[in-house]
Amino acid sequence: MRAVVTRVKSASVTIDGRVNGKIGTGFLVLLGVGPNDTEEVAVKLAEKICNLRVFEDENGKMNRSLEQAGGSVLVVSQFTLYADTSSRRPGFSGAAKPDLAIPLYEKFMQHCRDRGFAVEHGEFGAEMQVESCNDGPVTILFDTDK
């Protein structure tokens, strides 16, 4: 799995002119699923992101977790994270097919919910507009293959 995690002051995803998900302080997670990913990988990645300590403490140091910051999570499926950019026109055959990707996307979100976080989301496969007010900015890339 691949994830681009951005610390945000706010973020939202809109589909067909309707806000589908919206959060305040927290993480905007662009999540891509690869063909060899499993439920175990989805849970481990969710756990790693939920425990990420990138919120500032009273000394201005990135030392607080999502829970300590009272944050939420907005998850947006992003098959383009598996783009093959070896040519000028990217190919996306490296991303998992929906029959594998959707359940793992759902598993990732459920694990975040099980940890007690409010989770908002986009819609798998939909044309979405994502807005965010990046905080810092702090953006971290995760790749479970590395």
mmCIF file of C-alpha atoms in Angstrom:
data_model
loop_
_atom_site.group_PDB
_atom_site.id
_atom_site.type_symbol
_atom_site.label_atom_id
_atom_site.label_comp_id
_atom_site.label_asym_id
_atom_site.label_seq_id
_atom_site.Cartn_x
_atom_site.Cartn_y
_atom_site.Cartn_z
ATOM 1 C CA MET A 1 0.000 0.000 0.000
ATOM 2 C CA ARG A 2 1.026 3.549 -0.545
ATOM 3 C CA ALA A 3 -0.230 6.535 1.384
ATOM 4 C CA VAL A 4 0.420 10.240 1.246
ATOM 5 C CA VAL A 5 -0.441 11.619 4.683
ATOM 6 C CA THR A 6 -0.821 15.359 5.142
ATOM 7 C CA ARG A 7 -1.328 17.045 8.485
ATOM 8 C CA VAL A 8 -4.254 19.408 7.964
ATOM 9 C CA LYS A 9 -6.160 22.121 9.757
ATOM 10 C CA SER A 10 -9.153 21.063 7.631
ATOM 11 C CA ALA A 11 -9.911 18.916 4.594
ATOM 12 C CA SER A 12 -12.930 17.872 2.567
ATOM 13 C CA VAL A 13 -13.876 15.752 -0.402
ATOM 14 C CA THR A 14 -16.728 16.692 -2.724
ATOM 15 C CA ILE A 15 -18.494 14.402 -5.201
ATOM 16 C CA ASP A 16 -21.002 15.751 -7.737
ATOM 17 C CA GLY A 17 -21.158 19.088 -5.913
ATOM 18 C CA ARG A 18 -21.938 17.468 -2.541
ATOM 19 C CA VAL A 19 -19.511 17.317 0.378
ATOM 20 C CA ASN A 20 -19.001 13.617 1.056
ATOM 21 C CA GLY A 21 -16.483 13.929 3.888
ATOM 22 C CA LYS A 22 -15.081 16.783 5.940
ATOM 23 C CA ILE A 23 -12.686 17.033 8.901
ATOM 24 C CA GLY A 24 -10.986 19.677 10.997
ATOM 25 C CA THR A 25 -7.569 18.994 12.515
ATOM 26 C CA GLY A 26 -6.152 15.656 11.483
ATOM 27 C CA PHE A 27 -4.804 13.697 8.544
ATOM 28 C CA LEU A 28 -5.766 13.729 4.904
ATOM 29 C CA VAL A 29 -4.766 10.257 3.695
ATOM 30 C CA LEU A 30 -4.487 9.575 -0.029
ATOM 31 C CA LEU A 31 -4.470 5.771 -0.086
ATOM 32 C CA GLY A 32 -3.377 3.490 -2.913
ATOM 33 C CA VAL A 33 -3.665 -0.289 -2.897
ATOM 34 C CA GLY A 34 -1.239 -2.556 -4.733
ATOM 35 C CA PRO A 35 -1.967 -6.005 -6.186
ATOM 36 C CA ASN A 36 -0.001 -7.861 -3.478
ATOM 37 C CA ASP A 37 -1.503 -6.059 -0.485
ATOM 38 C CA THR A 38 -3.366 -7.940 2.248
ATOM 39 C CA GLU A 39 -5.602 -7.188 5.227
ATOM 40 C CA GLU A 40 -2.524 -7.500 7.450
ATOM 41 C CA VAL A 41 -0.761 -4.805 5.422
ATOM 42 C CA ALA A 42 -3.828 -2.538 5.629
ATOM 43 C CA VAL A 43 -4.008 -2.897 9.423
ATOM 44 C CA LYS A 44 -0.262 -2.320 9.893
ATOM 45 C CA LEU A 45 -0.342 0.816 7.746
ATOM 46 C CA ALA A 46 -3.416 2.155 9.554
ATOM 47 C CA GLU A 47 -1.719 1.511 12.885
ATOM 48 C CA LYS A 48 1.452 3.265 11.781
ATOM 49 C CA ILE A 49 -0.462 6.327 10.567
ATOM 50 C CA CYS A 50 -2.706 6.467 13.651
ATOM 51 C CA ASN A 51 0.409 6.483 15.862
ATOM 52 C CA LEU A 52 2.340 9.026 13.799
ATOM 53 C CA ARG A 53 3.604 11.816 16.061
ATOM 54 C CA VAL A 54 3.679 14.938 13.894
ATOM 55 C CA PHE A 55 1.485 17.360 15.835
ATOM 56 C CA GLU A 56 3.263 20.058 17.786
ATOM 57 C CA ASP A 57 3.544 19.897 21.552
ATOM 58 C CA GLU A 58 3.746 22.872 23.927
ATOM 59 C CA ASN A 59 7.400 23.364 22.917
ATOM 60 C CA GLY A 60 6.660 23.513 19.201
ATOM 61 C CA LYS A 61 8.154 20.050 18.589
ATOM 62 C CA MET A 62 6.419 17.429 16.455
ATOM 63 C CA ASN A 63 5.772 15.089 19.350
ATOM 64 C CA ARG A 64 1.993 14.582 19.622
ATOM 65 C CA SER A 65 -0.055 11.845 18.005
ATOM 66 C CA LEU A 66 -3.353 12.136 16.178
ATOM 67 C CA GLU A 67 -5.149 11.032 19.341
ATOM 68 C CA GLN A 68 -3.358 13.612 21.494
ATOM 69 C CA ALA A 69 -4.243 16.312 18.965
ATOM 70 C CA GLY A 70 -7.917 15.279 18.972
ATOM 71 C CA GLY A 71 -7.696 14.739 15.230
ATOM 72 C CA SER A 72 -9.778 12.970 12.609
ATOM 73 C CA VAL A 73 -8.956 11.184 9.373
ATOM 74 C CA LEU A 74 -10.158 11.824 5.817
ATOM 75 C CA VAL A 75 -9.307 8.911 3.511
ATOM 76 C CA VAL A 76 -9.418 9.258 -0.268
ATOM 77 C CA SER A 77 -8.715 6.302 -2.567
ATOM 78 C CA GLN A 78 -5.877 7.130 -4.930
ATOM 79 C CA PHE A 79 -4.946 4.478 -7.499
ATOM 80 C CA THR A 80 -2.677 7.035 -9.182
ATOM 81 C CA LEU A 81 -0.124 6.491 -6.400
ATOM 82 C CA TYR A 82 0.783 3.359 -8.380
ATOM 83 C CA ALA A 83 1.453 5.266 -11.602
ATOM 84 C CA ASP A 84 4.184 4.044 -13.894
ATOM 85 C CA THR A 85 5.897 7.291 -14.853
ATOM 86 C CA SER A 86 8.538 5.811 -17.155
ATOM 87 C CA SER A 87 6.846 7.571 -20.086
ATOM 88 C CA ARG A 88 5.120 10.920 -20.462
ATOM 89 C CA ARG A 89 1.698 9.280 -20.240
ATOM 90 C CA PRO A 90 1.435 7.426 -16.905
ATOM 91 C CA GLY A 91 0.106 3.890 -16.777
ATOM 92 C CA PHE A 92 -1.888 2.596 -13.838
ATOM 93 C CA SER A 93 -1.755 -1.182 -14.289
ATOM 94 C CA GLY A 94 0.352 -1.429 -11.105
ATOM 95 C CA ALA A 95 -2.651 -0.591 -8.913
ATOM 96 C CA ALA A 96 -4.862 -3.319 -7.470
ATOM 97 C CA LYS A 97 -8.150 -4.045 -9.198
ATOM 98 C CA PRO A 98 -11.306 -2.895 -7.387
ATOM 99 C CA ASP A 99 -12.235 -6.407 -6.163
ATOM 100 C CA LEU A 100 -9.052 -6.386 -4.022
ATOM 101 C CA ALA A 101 -8.626 -2.646 -3.477
ATOM 102 C CA ILE A 102 -12.098 -1.811 -2.147
ATOM 103 C CA PRO A 103 -12.073 -4.309 0.754
ATOM 104 C CA LEU A 104 -8.556 -3.221 1.766
ATOM 105 C CA TYR A 105 -9.518 0.469 1.571
ATOM 106 C CA GLU A 106 -12.502 -0.357 3.810
ATOM 107 C CA LYS A 107 -10.309 -2.420 6.175
ATOM 108 C CA PHE A 108 -7.861 0.481 6.529
ATOM 109 C CA MET A 109 -10.690 2.866 7.450
ATOM 110 C CA GLN A 110 -12.315 0.376 9.830
ATOM 111 C CA HIS A 111 -9.078 -0.080 11.730
ATOM 112 C CA CYS A 112 -8.802 3.696 12.174
ATOM 113 C CA ARG A 113 -12.403 3.717 13.455
ATOM 114 C CA ASP A 114 -11.666 0.801 15.774
ATOM 115 C CA ARG A 115 -8.847 2.893 17.236
ATOM 116 C CA GLY A 116 -11.479 5.518 18.122
ATOM 117 C CA PHE A 117 -10.910 8.041 15.347
ATOM 118 C CA ALA A 118 -13.640 9.787 13.396
ATOM 119 C CA VAL A 119 -13.093 8.728 9.785
ATOM 120 C CA GLU A 120 -14.551 10.509 6.789
ATOM 121 C CA HIS A 121 -13.934 9.363 3.226
ATOM 122 C CA GLY A 122 -14.388 9.783 -0.460
ATOM 123 C CA GLU A 123 -16.040 7.240 -2.720
ATOM 124 C CA PHE A 124 -13.925 4.573 -4.345
ATOM 125 C CA GLY A 125 -13.692 5.161 -8.095
ATOM 126 C CA ALA A 126 -15.619 8.439 -8.062
ATOM 127 C CA GLU A 127 -14.505 11.715 -9.603
ATOM 128 C CA MET A 128 -13.693 13.754 -6.498
ATOM 129 C CA GLN A 129 -12.533 17.228 -5.622
ATOM 130 C CA VAL A 130 -10.303 17.318 -2.558
ATOM 131 C CA GLU A 131 -9.607 20.498 -0.616
ATOM 132 C CA SER A 132 -7.210 20.840 2.278
ATOM 133 C CA CYS A 133 -5.626 23.458 4.448
ATOM 134 C CA ASN A 134 -2.223 21.862 4.960
ATOM 135 C CA ASP A 135 -0.699 22.464 8.364
ATOM 136 C CA GLY A 136 3.029 23.101 8.392
ATOM 137 C CA PRO A 137 3.004 21.825 5.729
ATOM 138 C CA VAL A 138 3.748 18.319 6.954
ATOM 139 C CA THR A 139 3.367 15.601 4.318
ATOM 140 C CA ILE A 140 4.730 12.074 4.696
ATOM 141 C CA LEU A 141 4.893 9.269 2.159
ATOM 142 C CA PHE A 142 4.371 5.635 3.218
ATOM 143 C CA ASP A 143 5.113 2.646 0.986
ATOM 144 C CA THR A 144 4.645 -0.761 2.584
ATOM 145 C CA ASP A 145 6.870 -2.354 -0.074
ATOM 146 C CA LYS A 146 9.884 -0.448 1.284
#
